[in-house]
PDB file of N, CA and C in Angstrom:
ATOM      1  N   PRO Q   5     -11.333  -6.734 -40.078  1.00 80.00           N
ATOM      2  CA  PRO Q   5     -10.956  -6.975 -38.693  1.00 80.00           C
ATOM      3  C   PRO Q   5      -9.439  -7.078 -38.486  1.00 80.00           C
ATOM      4  N   ILE Q   6      -8.712  -7.567 -39.464  1.00 93.00           N
ATOM      5  CA  ILE Q   6      -7.264  -7.717 -39.312  1.00 93.00           C
ATOM      6  C   ILE Q   6      -6.600  -6.344 -39.214  1.00 93.00           C
ATOM      7  N   MET Q   7      -7.009  -5.401 -40.055  1.00 93.00           N
ATOM      8  CA  MET Q   7      -6.403  -4.071 -40.021  1.00 93.00           C
ATOM      9  C   MET Q   7      -6.794  -3.318 -38.747  1.00 93.00           C
ATOM     10  N   ILE Q   8      -7.999  -3.519 -38.257  1.00 87.00           N
ATOM     11  CA  ILE Q   8      -8.402  -2.899 -36.992  1.00 87.00           C
ATOM     12  C   ILE Q   8      -7.526  -3.415 -35.866  1.00 87.00           C
ATOM     13  N   GLN Q   9      -7.282  -4.719 -35.864  1.00 90.00           N
ATOM     14  CA  GLN Q   9      -6.430  -5.307 -34.825  1.00 90.00           C
ATOM     15  C   GLN Q   9      -5.012  -4.762 -34.916  1.00 90.00           C
ATOM     16  N   LYS Q  10      -4.484  -4.636 -36.137  1.00 93.00           N
ATOM     17  CA  LYS Q  10      -3.126  -4.100 -36.307  1.00 93.00           C
ATOM     18  C   LYS Q  10      -3.052  -2.641 -35.852  1.00 93.00           C
ATOM     19  N   LEU Q  11      -4.064  -1.844 -36.196  1.00 89.00           N
ATOM     20  CA  LEU Q  11      -4.090  -0.450 -35.757  1.00 89.00           C
ATOM     21  C   LEU Q  11      -4.168  -0.368 -34.240  1.00 89.00           C
ATOM     22  N   ARG Q  12      -5.006  -1.183 -33.633  1.00 88.00           N
ATOM     23  CA  ARG Q  12      -5.138  -1.199 -32.172  1.00 88.00           C
ATOM     24  C   ARG Q  12      -3.798  -1.545 -31.530  1.00 88.00           C
ATOM     25  N   GLU Q  13      -3.088  -2.529 -32.062  1.00 91.00           N
ATOM     26  CA  GLU Q  13      -1.783  -2.918 -31.524  1.00 91.00           C
ATOM     27  C   GLU Q  13      -0.778  -1.771 -31.636  1.00 91.00           C
ATOM     28  N   LYS Q  14      -0.782  -1.054 -32.760  1.00 92.00           N
ATOM     29  CA  LYS Q  14       0.132   0.081 -32.944  1.00 92.00           C
ATOM     30  C   LYS Q  14      -0.178   1.190 -31.940  1.00 92.00           C
ATOM     31  N   ILE Q  15      -1.457   1.460 -31.728  1.00 89.00           N
ATOM     32  CA  ILE Q  15      -1.855   2.492 -30.767  1.00 89.00           C
ATOM     33  C   ILE Q  15      -1.380   2.118 -29.367  1.00 89.00           C
ATOM     34  N   ILE Q  16      -1.578   0.869 -28.982  1.00 88.00           N
ATOM     35  CA  ILE Q  16      -1.177   0.415 -27.649  1.00 88.00           C
ATOM     36  C   ILE Q  16       0.351   0.467 -27.501  1.00 88.00           C
ATOM     37  N   GLN Q  17       1.087   0.065 -28.528  1.00 92.00           N
ATOM     38  CA  GLN Q  17       2.552   0.138 -28.485  1.00 92.00           C
ATOM     39  C   GLN Q  17       3.020   1.583 -28.327  1.00 92.00           C
ATOM     40  N   TYR Q  18       2.421   2.474 -29.088  1.00 93.00           N
ATOM     41  CA  TYR Q  18       2.782   3.890 -29.020  1.00 93.00           C
ATOM     42  C   TYR Q  18       2.488   4.450 -27.640  1.00 93.00           C
ATOM     43  N   ARG Q  19       1.329   4.093 -27.084  1.00 89.00           N
ATOM     44  CA  ARG Q  19       0.953   4.550 -25.745  1.00 89.00           C
ATOM     45  C   ARG Q  19       1.938   4.047 -24.702  1.00 89.00           C
ATOM     46  N   LYS Q  20       2.314   2.767 -24.784  1.00 90.00           N
ATOM     47  CA  LYS Q  20       3.250   2.189 -23.818  1.00 90.00           C
ATOM     48  C   LYS Q  20       4.631   2.830 -23.912  1.00 90.00           C
ATOM     49  N   ALA Q  21       4.968   3.373 -25.085  1.00 94.00           N
ATOM     50  CA  ALA Q  21       6.251   4.047 -25.272  1.00 94.00           C
ATOM     51  C   ALA Q  21       6.193   5.496 -24.805  1.00 94.00           C
ATOM     52  N   GLY Q  22       5.038   5.910 -24.263  1.00 93.00           N
ATOM     53  CA  GLY Q  22       4.909   7.257 -23.730  1.00 93.00           C
ATOM     54  C   GLY Q  22       4.227   8.241 -24.658  1.00 93.00           C
ATOM     55  N   GLY Q  23       3.753   7.762 -25.792  1.00 92.00           N
ATOM     56  CA  GLY Q  23       3.103   8.649 -26.749  1.00 92.00           C
ATOM     57  C   GLY Q  23       1.666   8.970 -26.368  1.00 92.00           C
ATOM     58  N   THR Q  24       1.175  10.040 -26.948  1.00 90.00           N
ATOM     59  CA  THR Q  24      -0.203  10.469 -26.735  1.00 90.00           C
ATOM     60  C   THR Q  24      -0.891  10.607 -28.076  1.00 90.00           C
ATOM     61  N   ILE Q  25      -2.104  10.078 -28.161  1.00 87.00           N
ATOM     62  CA  ILE Q  25      -2.908  10.176 -29.372  1.00 87.00           C
ATOM     63  C   ILE Q  25      -4.281  10.707 -28.988  1.00 87.00           C
ATOM     64  N   LEU Q  26      -4.761  11.693 -29.730  1.00 88.00           N
ATOM     65  CA  LEU Q  26      -6.132  12.145 -29.572  1.00 88.00           C
ATOM     66  C   LEU Q  26      -6.977  11.304 -30.522  1.00 88.00           C
ATOM     67  N   TYR Q  27      -7.828  10.477 -29.971  1.00 85.00           N
ATOM     68  CA  TYR Q  27      -8.565   9.479 -30.737  1.00 85.00           C
ATOM     69  C   TYR Q  27     -10.047   9.768 -30.570  1.00 85.00           C
ATOM     70  N   SER Q  28     -10.672  10.259 -31.624  1.00 88.00           N
ATOM     71  CA  SER Q  28     -12.092  10.584 -31.589  1.00 88.00           C
ATOM     72  C   SER Q  28     -12.863   9.462 -32.266  1.00 88.00           C
ATOM     73  N   SER Q  29     -13.833   8.900 -31.553  1.00 88.00           N
ATOM     74  CA  SER Q  29     -14.565   7.765 -32.116  1.00 88.00           C
ATOM     75  C   SER Q  29     -15.956   7.665 -31.521  1.00 88.00           C
ATOM     76  N   HIS Q  30     -16.872   7.181 -32.323  1.00 87.00           N
ATOM     77  CA  HIS Q  30     -18.204   6.845 -31.835  1.00 87.00           C
ATOM     78  C   HIS Q  30     -18.289   5.354 -31.512  1.00 87.00           C
ATOM     79  N   ILE Q  31     -17.213   4.622 -31.771  1.00 88.00           N
ATOM     80  CA  ILE Q  31     -17.166   3.195 -31.453  1.00 88.00           C
ATOM     81  C   ILE Q  31     -16.559   3.086 -30.059  1.00 88.00           C
ATOM     82  N   LEU Q  32     -17.415   3.171 -29.062  1.00 90.00           N
ATOM     83  CA  LEU Q  32     -16.957   3.290 -27.678  1.00 90.00           C
ATOM     84  C   LEU Q  32     -16.248   2.040 -27.180  1.00 90.00           C
ATOM     85  N   SER Q  33     -16.615   0.875 -27.679  1.00 88.00           N
ATOM     86  CA  SER Q  33     -15.927  -0.350 -27.265  1.00 88.00           C
ATOM     87  C   SER Q  33     -14.462  -0.321 -27.701  1.00 88.00           C
ATOM     88  N   GLU Q  34     -14.179   0.344 -28.802  1.00 85.00           N
ATOM     89  CA  GLU Q  34     -12.794   0.476 -29.276  1.00 85.00           C
ATOM     90  C   GLU Q  34     -11.988   1.352 -28.324  1.00 85.00           C
ATOM     91  N   LEU Q  35     -12.606   2.407 -27.808  1.00 85.00           N
ATOM     92  CA  LEU Q  35     -11.921   3.266 -26.840  1.00 85.00           C
ATOM     93  C   LEU Q  35     -11.558   2.486 -25.580  1.00 85.00           C
ATOM     94  N   GLU Q  36     -12.456   1.592 -25.203  1.00 88.00           N
ATOM     95  CA  GLU Q  36     -12.255   0.816 -23.969  1.00 88.00           C
ATOM     96  C   GLU Q  36     -11.008  -0.058 -24.055  1.00 88.00           C
ATOM     97  N   THR Q  37     -10.694  -0.555 -25.251  1.00 85.00           N
ATOM     98  CA  THR Q  37      -9.542  -1.447 -25.403  1.00 85.00           C
ATOM     99  C   THR Q  37      -8.251  -0.705 -25.749  1.00 85.00           C
ATOM    100  N   SER Q  38      -8.348   0.512 -26.297  1.00 84.00           N
ATOM    101  CA  SER Q  38      -7.162   1.197 -26.799  1.00 84.00           C
ATOM    102  C   SER Q  38      -6.712   2.395 -25.980  1.00 84.00           C
ATOM    103  N   CYS Q  39      -7.601   2.958 -25.180  1.00 88.00           N
ATOM    104  CA  CYS Q  39      -7.303   4.229 -24.515  1.00 88.00           C
ATOM    105  C   CYS Q  39      -7.160   4.075 -23.005  1.00 88.00           C
ATOM    106  N   THR Q  40      -6.457   5.019 -22.404  1.00 91.00           N
ATOM    107  CA  THR Q  40      -6.324   5.042 -20.946  1.00 91.00           C
ATOM    108  C   THR Q  40      -7.222   6.098 -20.318  1.00 91.00           C
ATOM    109  N   ASP Q  41      -7.507   7.158 -21.069  1.00 93.00           N
ATOM    110  CA  ASP Q  41      -8.336   8.249 -20.565  1.00 93.00           C
ATOM    111  C   ASP Q  41      -9.407   8.580 -21.590  1.00 93.00           C
ATOM    112  N   VAL Q  42     -10.494   9.177 -21.100  1.00 94.00           N
ATOM    113  CA  VAL Q  42     -11.616   9.489 -21.978  1.00 94.00           C
ATOM    114  C   VAL Q  42     -12.193  10.850 -21.595  1.00 94.00           C
ATOM    115  N   VAL Q  43     -12.609  11.581 -22.610  1.00 94.00           N
ATOM    116  CA  VAL Q  43     -13.354  12.828 -22.435  1.00 94.00           C
ATOM    117  C   VAL Q  43     -14.674  12.629 -23.154  1.00 94.00           C
ATOM    118  N   ILE Q  44     -15.769  12.835 -22.441  1.00 94.00           N
ATOM    119  CA  ILE Q  44     -17.092  12.722 -23.052  1.00 94.00           C
ATOM    120  C   ILE Q  44     -17.629  14.131 -23.250  1.00 94.00           C
ATOM    121  N   MET Q  45     -18.025  14.398 -24.491  1.00 93.00           N
ATOM    122  CA  MET Q  45     -18.610  15.694 -24.815  1.00 93.00           C
ATOM    123  C   MET Q  45     -20.066  15.499 -25.216  1.00 93.00           C
ATOM    124  N   HIS Q  46     -20.873  16.478 -24.853  1.00 93.00           N
ATOM    125  CA  HIS Q  46     -22.289  16.440 -25.212  1.00 93.00           C
ATOM    126  C   HIS Q  46     -22.732  17.857 -25.541  1.00 93.00           C
ATOM    127  N   ARG Q  47     -23.271  18.023 -26.746  1.00 93.00           N
ATOM    128  CA  ARG Q  47     -23.727  19.334 -27.204  1.00 93.00           C
ATOM    129  C   ARG Q  47     -22.634  20.392 -27.102  1.00 93.00           C
ATOM    130  N   GLY Q  48     -21.419  19.989 -27.471  1.00 93.00           N
ATOM    131  CA  GLY Q  48     -20.300  20.920 -27.525  1.00 93.00           C
ATOM    132  C   GLY Q  48     -19.617  21.221 -26.207  1.00 93.00           C
ATOM    133  N   LYS Q  49     -20.023  20.553 -25.147  1.00 95.00           N
ATOM    134  CA  LYS Q  49     -19.424  20.805 -23.828  1.00 95.00           C
ATOM    135  C   LYS Q  49     -18.855  19.510 -23.248  1.00 95.00           C
ATOM    136  N   VAL Q  50     -17.732  19.651 -22.533  1.00 96.00           N
ATOM    137  CA  VAL Q  50     -17.145  18.505 -21.844  1.00 96.00           C
ATOM    138  C   VAL Q  50     -18.011  18.191 -20.626  1.00 96.00           C
ATOM    139  N   VAL Q  51     -18.514  16.955 -20.563  1.00 95.00           N
ATOM    140  CA  VAL Q  51     -19.322  16.546 -19.413  1.00 95.00           C
ATOM    141  C   VAL Q  51     -18.579  15.577 -18.500  1.00 95.00           C
ATOM    142  N   LEU Q  52     -17.463  15.012 -18.992  1.00 96.00           N
ATOM    143  CA  LEU Q  52     -16.668  14.109 -18.163  1.00 96.00           C
ATOM    144  C   LEU Q  52     -15.251  14.010 -18.696  1.00 96.00           C
ATOM    145  N   MET Q  53     -14.291  14.060 -17.776  1.00 96.00           N
ATOM    146  CA  MET Q  53     -12.898  13.713 -18.055  1.00 96.00           C
ATOM    147  C   MET Q  53     -12.532  12.672 -17.013  1.00 96.00           C
ATOM    148  N   SER Q  54     -12.130  11.469 -17.448  1.00 95.00           N
ATOM    149  CA  SER Q  54     -11.877  10.377 -16.512  1.00 95.00           C
ATOM    150  C   SER Q  54     -10.940   9.363 -17.137  1.00 95.00           C
ATOM    151  N   SER Q  55     -10.409   8.491 -16.316  1.00 96.00           N
ATOM    152  CA  SER Q  55      -9.696   7.344 -16.871  1.00 96.00           C
ATOM    153  C   SER Q  55     -10.740   6.337 -17.346  1.00 96.00           C
ATOM    154  N   VAL Q  56     -10.376   5.564 -18.331  1.00 95.00           N
ATOM    155  CA  VAL Q  56     -11.274   4.520 -18.818  1.00 95.00           C
ATOM    156  C   VAL Q  56     -11.546   3.534 -17.686  1.00 95.00           C
ATOM    157  N   ALA Q  57     -10.520   3.217 -16.909  1.00 96.00           N
ATOM    158  CA  ALA Q  57     -10.679   2.256 -15.809  1.00 96.00           C
ATOM    159  C   ALA Q  57     -11.726   2.731 -14.805  1.00 96.00           C
ATOM    160  N   ASN Q  58     -11.689   4.019 -14.435  1.00 97.00           N
ATOM    161  CA  ASN Q  58     -12.673   4.540 -13.487  1.00 97.00           C
ATOM    162  C   ASN Q  58     -14.082   4.529 -14.071  1.00 97.00           C
ATOM    163  N   LEU Q  59     -14.211   4.905 -15.341  1.00 96.00           N
ATOM    164  CA  LEU Q  59     -15.522   4.917 -15.978  1.00 96.00           C
ATOM    165  C   LEU Q  59     -16.101   3.513 -16.049  1.00 96.00           C
ATOM    166  N   VAL Q  60     -15.272   2.542 -16.396  1.00 96.00           N
ATOM    167  CA  VAL Q  60     -15.731   1.149 -16.464  1.00 96.00           C
ATOM    168  C   VAL Q  60     -16.058   0.621 -15.072  1.00 96.00           C
ATOM    169  N   ALA Q  61     -15.243   0.961 -14.075  1.00 97.00           N
ATOM    170  CA  ALA Q  61     -15.517   0.506 -12.708  1.00 97.00           C
ATOM    171  C   ALA Q  61     -16.846   1.062 -12.195  1.00 97.00           C
ATOM    172  N   GLU Q  62     -17.137   2.296 -12.560  1.00 96.00           N
ATOM    173  CA  GLU Q  62     -18.359   2.940 -12.075  1.00 96.00           C
ATOM    174  C   GLU Q  62     -19.612   2.499 -12.829  1.00 96.00           C
ATOM    175  N   HIS Q  63     -19.480   2.236 -14.144  1.00 96.00           N
ATOM    176  CA  HIS Q  63     -20.665   1.990 -14.968  1.00 96.00           C
ATOM    177  C   HIS Q  63     -20.687   0.626 -15.662  1.00 96.00           C
ATOM    178  N   GLY Q  64     -19.587  -0.101 -15.621  1.00 95.00           N
ATOM    179  CA  GLY Q  64     -19.553  -1.420 -16.256  1.00 95.00           C
ATOM    180  C   GLY Q  64     -18.956  -1.432 -17.649  1.00 95.00           C
ATOM    181  N   SER Q  65     -19.037  -0.309 -18.352  1.00 94.00           N
ATOM    182  CA  SER Q  65     -18.439  -0.184 -19.684  1.00 94.00           C
ATOM    183  C   SER Q  65     -18.411   1.289 -20.066  1.00 94.00           C
ATOM    184  N   VAL Q  66     -17.628   1.607 -21.080  1.00 94.00           N
ATOM    185  CA  VAL Q  66     -17.588   2.982 -21.571  1.00 94.00           C
ATOM    186  C   VAL Q  66     -18.953   3.348 -22.159  1.00 94.00           C
ATOM    187  N   GLU Q  67     -19.577   2.419 -22.869  1.00 93.00           N
ATOM    188  CA  GLU Q  67     -20.894   2.684 -23.457  1.00 93.00           C
ATOM    189  C   GLU Q  67     -21.929   3.034 -22.394  1.00 93.00           C
ATOM    190  N   LYS Q  68     -21.966   2.286 -21.305  1.00 94.00           N
ATOM    191  CA  LYS Q  68     -22.926   2.570 -20.244  1.00 94.00           C
ATOM    192  C   LYS Q  68     -22.593   3.888 -19.547  1.00 94.00           C
ATOM    193  N   GLY Q  69     -21.316   4.179 -19.378  1.00 94.00           N
ATOM    194  CA  GLY Q  69     -20.906   5.441 -18.798  1.00 94.00           C
ATOM    195  C   GLY Q  69     -21.300   6.612 -19.686  1.00 94.00           C
ATOM    196  N   PHE Q  70     -21.108   6.465 -20.979  1.00 94.00           N
ATOM    197  CA  PHE Q  70     -21.518   7.496 -21.917  1.00 94.00           C
ATOM    198  C   PHE Q  70     -23.016   7.761 -21.801  1.00 94.00           C
ATOM    199  N   ALA Q  71     -23.795   6.699 -21.783  1.00 94.00           N
ATOM    200  CA  ALA Q  71     -25.252   6.845 -21.667  1.00 94.00           C
ATOM    201  C   ALA Q  71     -25.636   7.545 -20.367  1.00 94.00           C
ATOM    202  N   ALA Q  72     -24.922   7.255 -19.282  1.00 94.00           N
ATOM    203  CA  ALA Q  72     -25.227   7.870 -17.996  1.00 94.00           C
ATOM    204  C   ALA Q  72     -24.977   9.376 -18.017  1.00 94.00           C
ATOM    205  N   TYR Q  73     -23.973   9.824 -18.778  1.00 93.00           N
ATOM    206  CA  TYR Q  73     -23.632  11.244 -18.793  1.00 93.00           C
ATOM    207  C   TYR Q  73     -24.372  12.054 -19.852  1.00 93.00           C
ATOM    208  N   VAL Q  74     -24.817  11.410 -20.916  1.00 93.00           N
ATOM    209  CA  VAL Q  74     -25.493  12.178 -21.965  1.00 93.00           C
ATOM    210  C   VAL Q  74     -26.969  11.828 -22.086  1.00 93.00           C
ATOM    211  N   GLY Q  75     -27.410  10.853 -21.296  1.00 86.00           N
ATOM    212  CA  GLY Q  75     -28.808  10.417 -21.367  1.00 86.00           C
ATOM    213  C   GLY Q  75     -28.939   9.296 -22.371  1.00 86.00           C
ATOM    214  N   GLY Q  76     -29.618   8.295 -22.009  1.00 72.00           N
ATOM    215  CA  GLY Q  76     -29.792   7.146 -22.891  1.00 72.00           C
ATOM    216  C   GLY Q  76     -30.212   5.956 -22.078  1.00 72.00           C
ATOM    217  N   PRO Q  77     -30.328   4.832 -22.744  1.00 62.00           N
ATOM    218  CA  PRO Q  77     -30.822   3.618 -22.045  1.00 62.00           C
ATOM    219  C   PRO Q  77     -29.892   3.128 -20.951  1.00 62.00           C
TER     220      PRO Q  77
END
């Protein structure tokens, strides 16, 4: 957990300095805390491009938004 926190802090610092990182993850809660924008792909196709804030506002979390776009609980 300590190294995850340090990596998250570095990503946020880099982002605030104007940097861009392409961050691919299946840990959607991590995207919610570290990213500003999200692209959801399903079966090789982009099904959503949005800000994390908009996705969370619409669905309550990135995980719930993901489920809404690709099917799931």
